[in-house]
Amino acid sequence: MSIRLGLARGLRAARRMRGISQDGLGVSSRTYLSALELGKQTPTLDKLDEIARAIGVHPLSVLYYAYAVDLTPLEVHALGRVVRSEIATLEKYDIAGS
């Protein structure tokens, strides 16, 4: 599955999990949200952040789901380990943070 379709499924699942309609979200038009949830468009990072926060989930949860949607539970766990390890390494090289 493409990352775009994974993201579409994650956004739709998060919105449904919270019981929010596309119209009730209030951050974008229903037409745009529908296009996102069908994988016809891809949001910018800022828009993904805005939509996810309006739904009440962290944007990384939606993005992580997009990559993990077709994985087995064991593969999802392994992906989580990889991400945590890479974040720890990135922190070592983040000059602005030191």
Coordinates of N, CA and C in Angstrom, one line a residue:
M1 N 0.9 -1.2 0.0 CA 0.0 0.0 0.0 C 0.9 1.2 0.0
S2 N 0.5 2.2 -0.7 CA 1.2 3.5 -0.8 C 1.1 4.2 0.6
I3 N 2.1 5.1 0.9 CA 2.0 5.9 2.1 C 0.8 6.8 2.0
R4 N 0.5 7.3 0.8 CA -0.7 8.2 0.7 C -2.0 7.5 1.1
L5 N -2.1 6.3 0.7 CA -3.3 5.5 1.1 C -3.3 5.1 2.6
G6 N -2.1 4.8 3.1 CA -2.0 4.5 4.5 C -2.3 5.8 5.3
L7 N -1.9 6.9 4.9 CA -2.2 8.2 5.6 C -3.7 8.4 5.5
A8 N -4.3 8.2 4.4 CA -5.8 8.3 4.2 C -6.5 7.4 5.2
R9 N -6.1 6.2 5.3 CA -6.8 5.3 6.2 C -6.6 5.7 7.7
G10 N -5.4 6.2 8.0 CA -5.1 6.7 9.3 C -6.0 7.9 9.7
L11 N -6.1 8.8 8.8 CA -6.9 10.0 9.1 C -8.4 9.6 9.3
R12 N -8.9 8.8 8.4 CA -10.3 8.4 8.5 C -10.5 7.6 9.8
A13 N -9.6 6.7 10.1 CA -9.8 5.9 11.3 C -9.8 6.7 12.6
A14 N -8.8 7.7 12.6 CA -8.7 8.6 13.8 C -10.0 9.4 13.9
R15 N -10.5 9.9 12.8 CA -11.7 10.8 12.9 C -12.9 9.9 13.3
R16 N -13.0 8.7 12.8 CA -14.1 7.9 13.2 C -14.0 7.4 14.6
M17 N -12.8 7.2 15.1 CA -12.5 6.7 16.4 C -13.1 7.8 17.4
R18 N -12.9 9.0 17.0 CA -13.4 10.1 17.9 C -14.9 10.5 17.6
G19 N -15.5 9.9 16.7 CA -16.9 10.1 16.4 C -17.2 11.5 15.8
I20 N -16.2 12.0 15.0 CA -16.3 13.3 14.4 C -16.6 13.1 12.9
S21 N -17.6 13.9 12.4 CA -17.9 13.9 11.0 C -16.9 14.8 10.2
Q22 N -16.8 14.6 8.9 CA -16.0 15.5 8.2 C -16.4 16.9 8.3
D23 N -17.7 17.1 8.3 CA -18.3 18.5 8.4 C -18.0 19.0 9.8
G24 N -18.0 18.2 10.8 CA -17.8 18.6 12.2 C -16.4 18.9 12.6
L25 N -15.5 18.5 11.7 CA -14.1 18.8 12.1 C -13.7 20.2 12.2
G26 N -14.2 21.0 11.2 CA -14.0 22.4 11.3 C -12.7 23.0 10.9
V27 N -11.7 22.2 10.4 CA -10.4 22.8 10.1 C -10.2 22.9 8.6
S28 N -11.0 22.2 7.8 CA -10.9 22.2 6.4 C -12.3 21.9 5.8
S29 N -12.4 22.1 4.5 CA -13.7 21.8 3.9 C -13.9 20.2 3.9
R30 N -15.2 19.8 3.8 CA -15.5 18.4 3.7 C -15.0 17.8 2.5
T31 N -15.0 18.6 1.4 CA -14.4 18.2 0.1 C -13.0 17.8 0.2
Y32 N -12.2 18.7 0.9 CA -10.7 18.5 1.0 C -10.5 17.3 1.9
L33 N -11.2 17.2 3.1 CA -11.1 16.0 4.0 C -11.4 14.7 3.3
S34 N -12.5 14.8 2.4 CA -12.8 13.6 1.7 C -11.7 13.2 0.7
A35 N -11.1 14.1 0.0 CA -10.0 13.9 -0.9 C -8.8 13.3 -0.1
L36 N -8.6 13.8 1.1 CA -7.5 13.2 1.9 C -7.8 11.8 2.3
E37 N -9.0 11.5 2.7 CA -9.4 10.2 3.2 C -9.5 9.2 2.1
L38 N -9.6 9.7 0.9 CA -9.6 8.7 -0.3 C -8.2 8.6 -0.9
G39 N -7.3 9.3 -0.3 CA -5.9 9.2 -0.9 C -5.7 10.0 -2.2
K40 N -6.6 10.9 -2.5 CA -6.5 11.7 -3.7 C -5.6 12.9 -3.5
Q41 N -5.5 13.3 -2.3 CA -4.6 14.4 -2.0 C -3.7 14.1 -0.8
T42 N -2.6 14.8 -0.6 CA -1.7 14.6 0.5 C -1.6 15.9 1.2
P43 N -1.8 16.0 2.6 CA -1.7 17.2 3.3 C -0.2 17.7 3.5
T44 N 0.0 19.0 3.6 CA 1.3 19.4 4.1 C 1.5 19.0 5.5
L45 N 2.7 19.1 6.0 CA 2.9 18.8 7.4 C 2.1 19.7 8.3
D46 N 2.0 21.0 8.0 CA 1.3 21.9 8.8 C -0.2 21.5 8.9
K47 N -0.7 21.1 7.7 CA -2.2 20.8 7.6 C -2.4 19.4 8.4
L48 N -1.5 18.5 8.2 CA -1.6 17.2 9.0 C -1.7 17.5 10.5
D49 N -0.8 18.4 10.9 CA -0.7 18.7 12.3 C -2.1 19.4 12.8
E50 N -2.6 20.3 12.0 CA -3.8 20.9 12.3 C -5.0 20.0 12.3
I51 N -5.1 19.1 11.4 CA -6.2 18.1 11.3 C -6.1 17.1 12.5
A52 N -4.9 16.6 12.7 CA -4.7 15.6 13.7 C -5.1 16.2 15.1
R53 N -4.6 17.4 15.3 CA -4.9 18.0 16.6 C -6.4 18.3 16.8
A54 N -7.1 18.7 15.7 CA -8.5 18.9 15.8 C -9.2 17.6 16.1
I55 N -8.7 16.5 15.6 CA -9.3 15.2 15.8 C -9.0 14.8 17.3
G56 N -7.9 15.2 17.8 CA -7.5 14.8 19.2 C -6.5 13.7 19.2
V57 N -5.7 13.6 18.2 CA -4.6 12.6 18.2 C -3.3 13.3 17.8
H58 N -2.2 12.7 18.2 CA -0.9 13.3 17.8 C -0.7 13.0 16.3
P59 N -0.2 14.0 15.6 CA 0.1 13.8 14.1 C 1.0 12.6 13.9
L60 N 1.9 12.3 14.8 CA 2.8 11.2 14.5 C 2.1 9.9 14.6
S61 N 1.0 9.8 15.4 CA 0.3 8.6 15.5 C -0.4 8.3 14.1
V62 N -0.9 9.3 13.5 CA -1.5 9.1 12.2 C -0.4 8.7 11.1
L63 N 0.7 9.4 11.2 CA 1.8 9.1 10.3 C 2.4 7.7 10.5
Y64 N 2.6 7.3 11.8 CA 3.1 6.0 12.1 C 2.1 4.9 11.6
Y65 N 0.8 5.2 11.8 CA -0.2 4.3 11.3 C -0.1 4.1 9.8
A66 N 0.2 5.2 9.1 CA 0.3 5.1 7.7 C 1.3 4.1 7.2
Y67 N 2.4 4.1 8.0 CA 3.5 3.1 7.6 C 3.2 1.7 8.2
A68 N 2.5 1.6 9.2 CA 2.3 0.4 9.9 C 1.0 -0.4 9.6
V69 N 0.1 0.2 8.8 CA -1.2 -0.3 8.6 C -1.2 -1.7 8.0
D70 N -0.3 -2.1 7.2 CA -0.3 -3.4 6.6 C 0.7 -4.4 7.3
L71 N 1.3 -4.0 8.4 CA 2.3 -4.8 9.0 C 1.7 -5.7 10.0
T72 N 2.4 -6.8 10.3 CA 2.0 -7.7 11.4 C 2.3 -7.0 12.7
P73 N 1.7 -7.5 13.8 CA 2.0 -6.9 15.1 C 3.5 -6.9 15.5
L74 N 4.1 -8.0 15.1 CA 5.6 -8.1 15.3 C 6.4 -7.1 14.5
E75 N 5.9 -6.9 13.3 CA 6.6 -5.9 12.4 C 6.3 -4.4 12.9
V76 N 5.1 -4.2 13.5 CA 4.8 -2.9 14.0 C 5.7 -2.6 15.2
H77 N 5.9 -3.6 16.1 CA 6.8 -3.5 17.2 C 8.2 -3.2 16.8
A78 N 8.7 -3.9 15.8 CA 10.1 -3.7 15.2 C 10.2 -2.3 14.7
L79 N 9.2 -1.8 14.0 CA 9.2 -0.5 13.4 C 9.3 0.5 14.6
G80 N 8.6 0.3 15.6 CA 8.7 1.2 16.8 C 10.1 1.2 17.4
R81 N 10.8 0.1 17.4 CA 12.2 0.1 17.9 C 13.1 0.8 17.0
V82 N 12.9 0.7 15.7 CA 13.7 1.4 14.7 C 13.5 2.9 14.9
V83 N 12.3 3.3 15.0 CA 12.0 4.8 15.1 C 12.6 5.3 16.4
R84 N 12.4 4.6 17.5 CA 13.0 5.1 18.8 C 14.5 5.2 18.7
S85 N 15.2 4.2 18.1 CA 16.6 4.2 17.9 C 17.1 5.4 17.0
E86 N 16.4 5.6 15.9 CA 16.8 6.7 15.0 C 16.6 8.0 15.7
I87 N 15.5 8.2 16.5 CA 15.3 9.5 17.2 C 16.5 9.7 18.1
A88 N 16.9 8.7 18.9 CA 18.0 8.8 19.8 C 19.3 9.2 19.1
T89 N 19.5 8.7 17.9 CA 20.7 9.0 17.1 C 20.5 10.4 16.6
L90 N 19.4 10.8 16.1 CA 19.2 12.2 15.6 C 19.4 13.2 16.6
E91 N 19.0 12.9 17.9 CA 19.2 13.8 19.0 C 20.7 14.1 19.2
K92 N 21.6 13.1 19.0 CA 23.0 13.3 19.1 C 23.6 14.2 18.1
Y93 N 23.0 14.3 16.9 CA 23.5 15.2 15.9 C 22.7 16.5 15.7
D94 N 21.8 16.8 16.6 CA 21.0 18.0 16.5 C 21.8 19.1 17.2
I95 N 22.5 19.9 16.4 CA 23.4 21.0 16.9 C 22.5 22.1 17.5
A96 N 21.4 22.4 16.9 CA 20.5 23.4 17.4 C 20.0 23.1 18.8
G97 N 19.9 21.8 19.1 CA 19.4 21.4 20.4 C 20.4 21.4 21.5
S98 N 21.7 21.6 21.1 CA 22.7 21.6 22.2 C 23.2 22.9 22.5

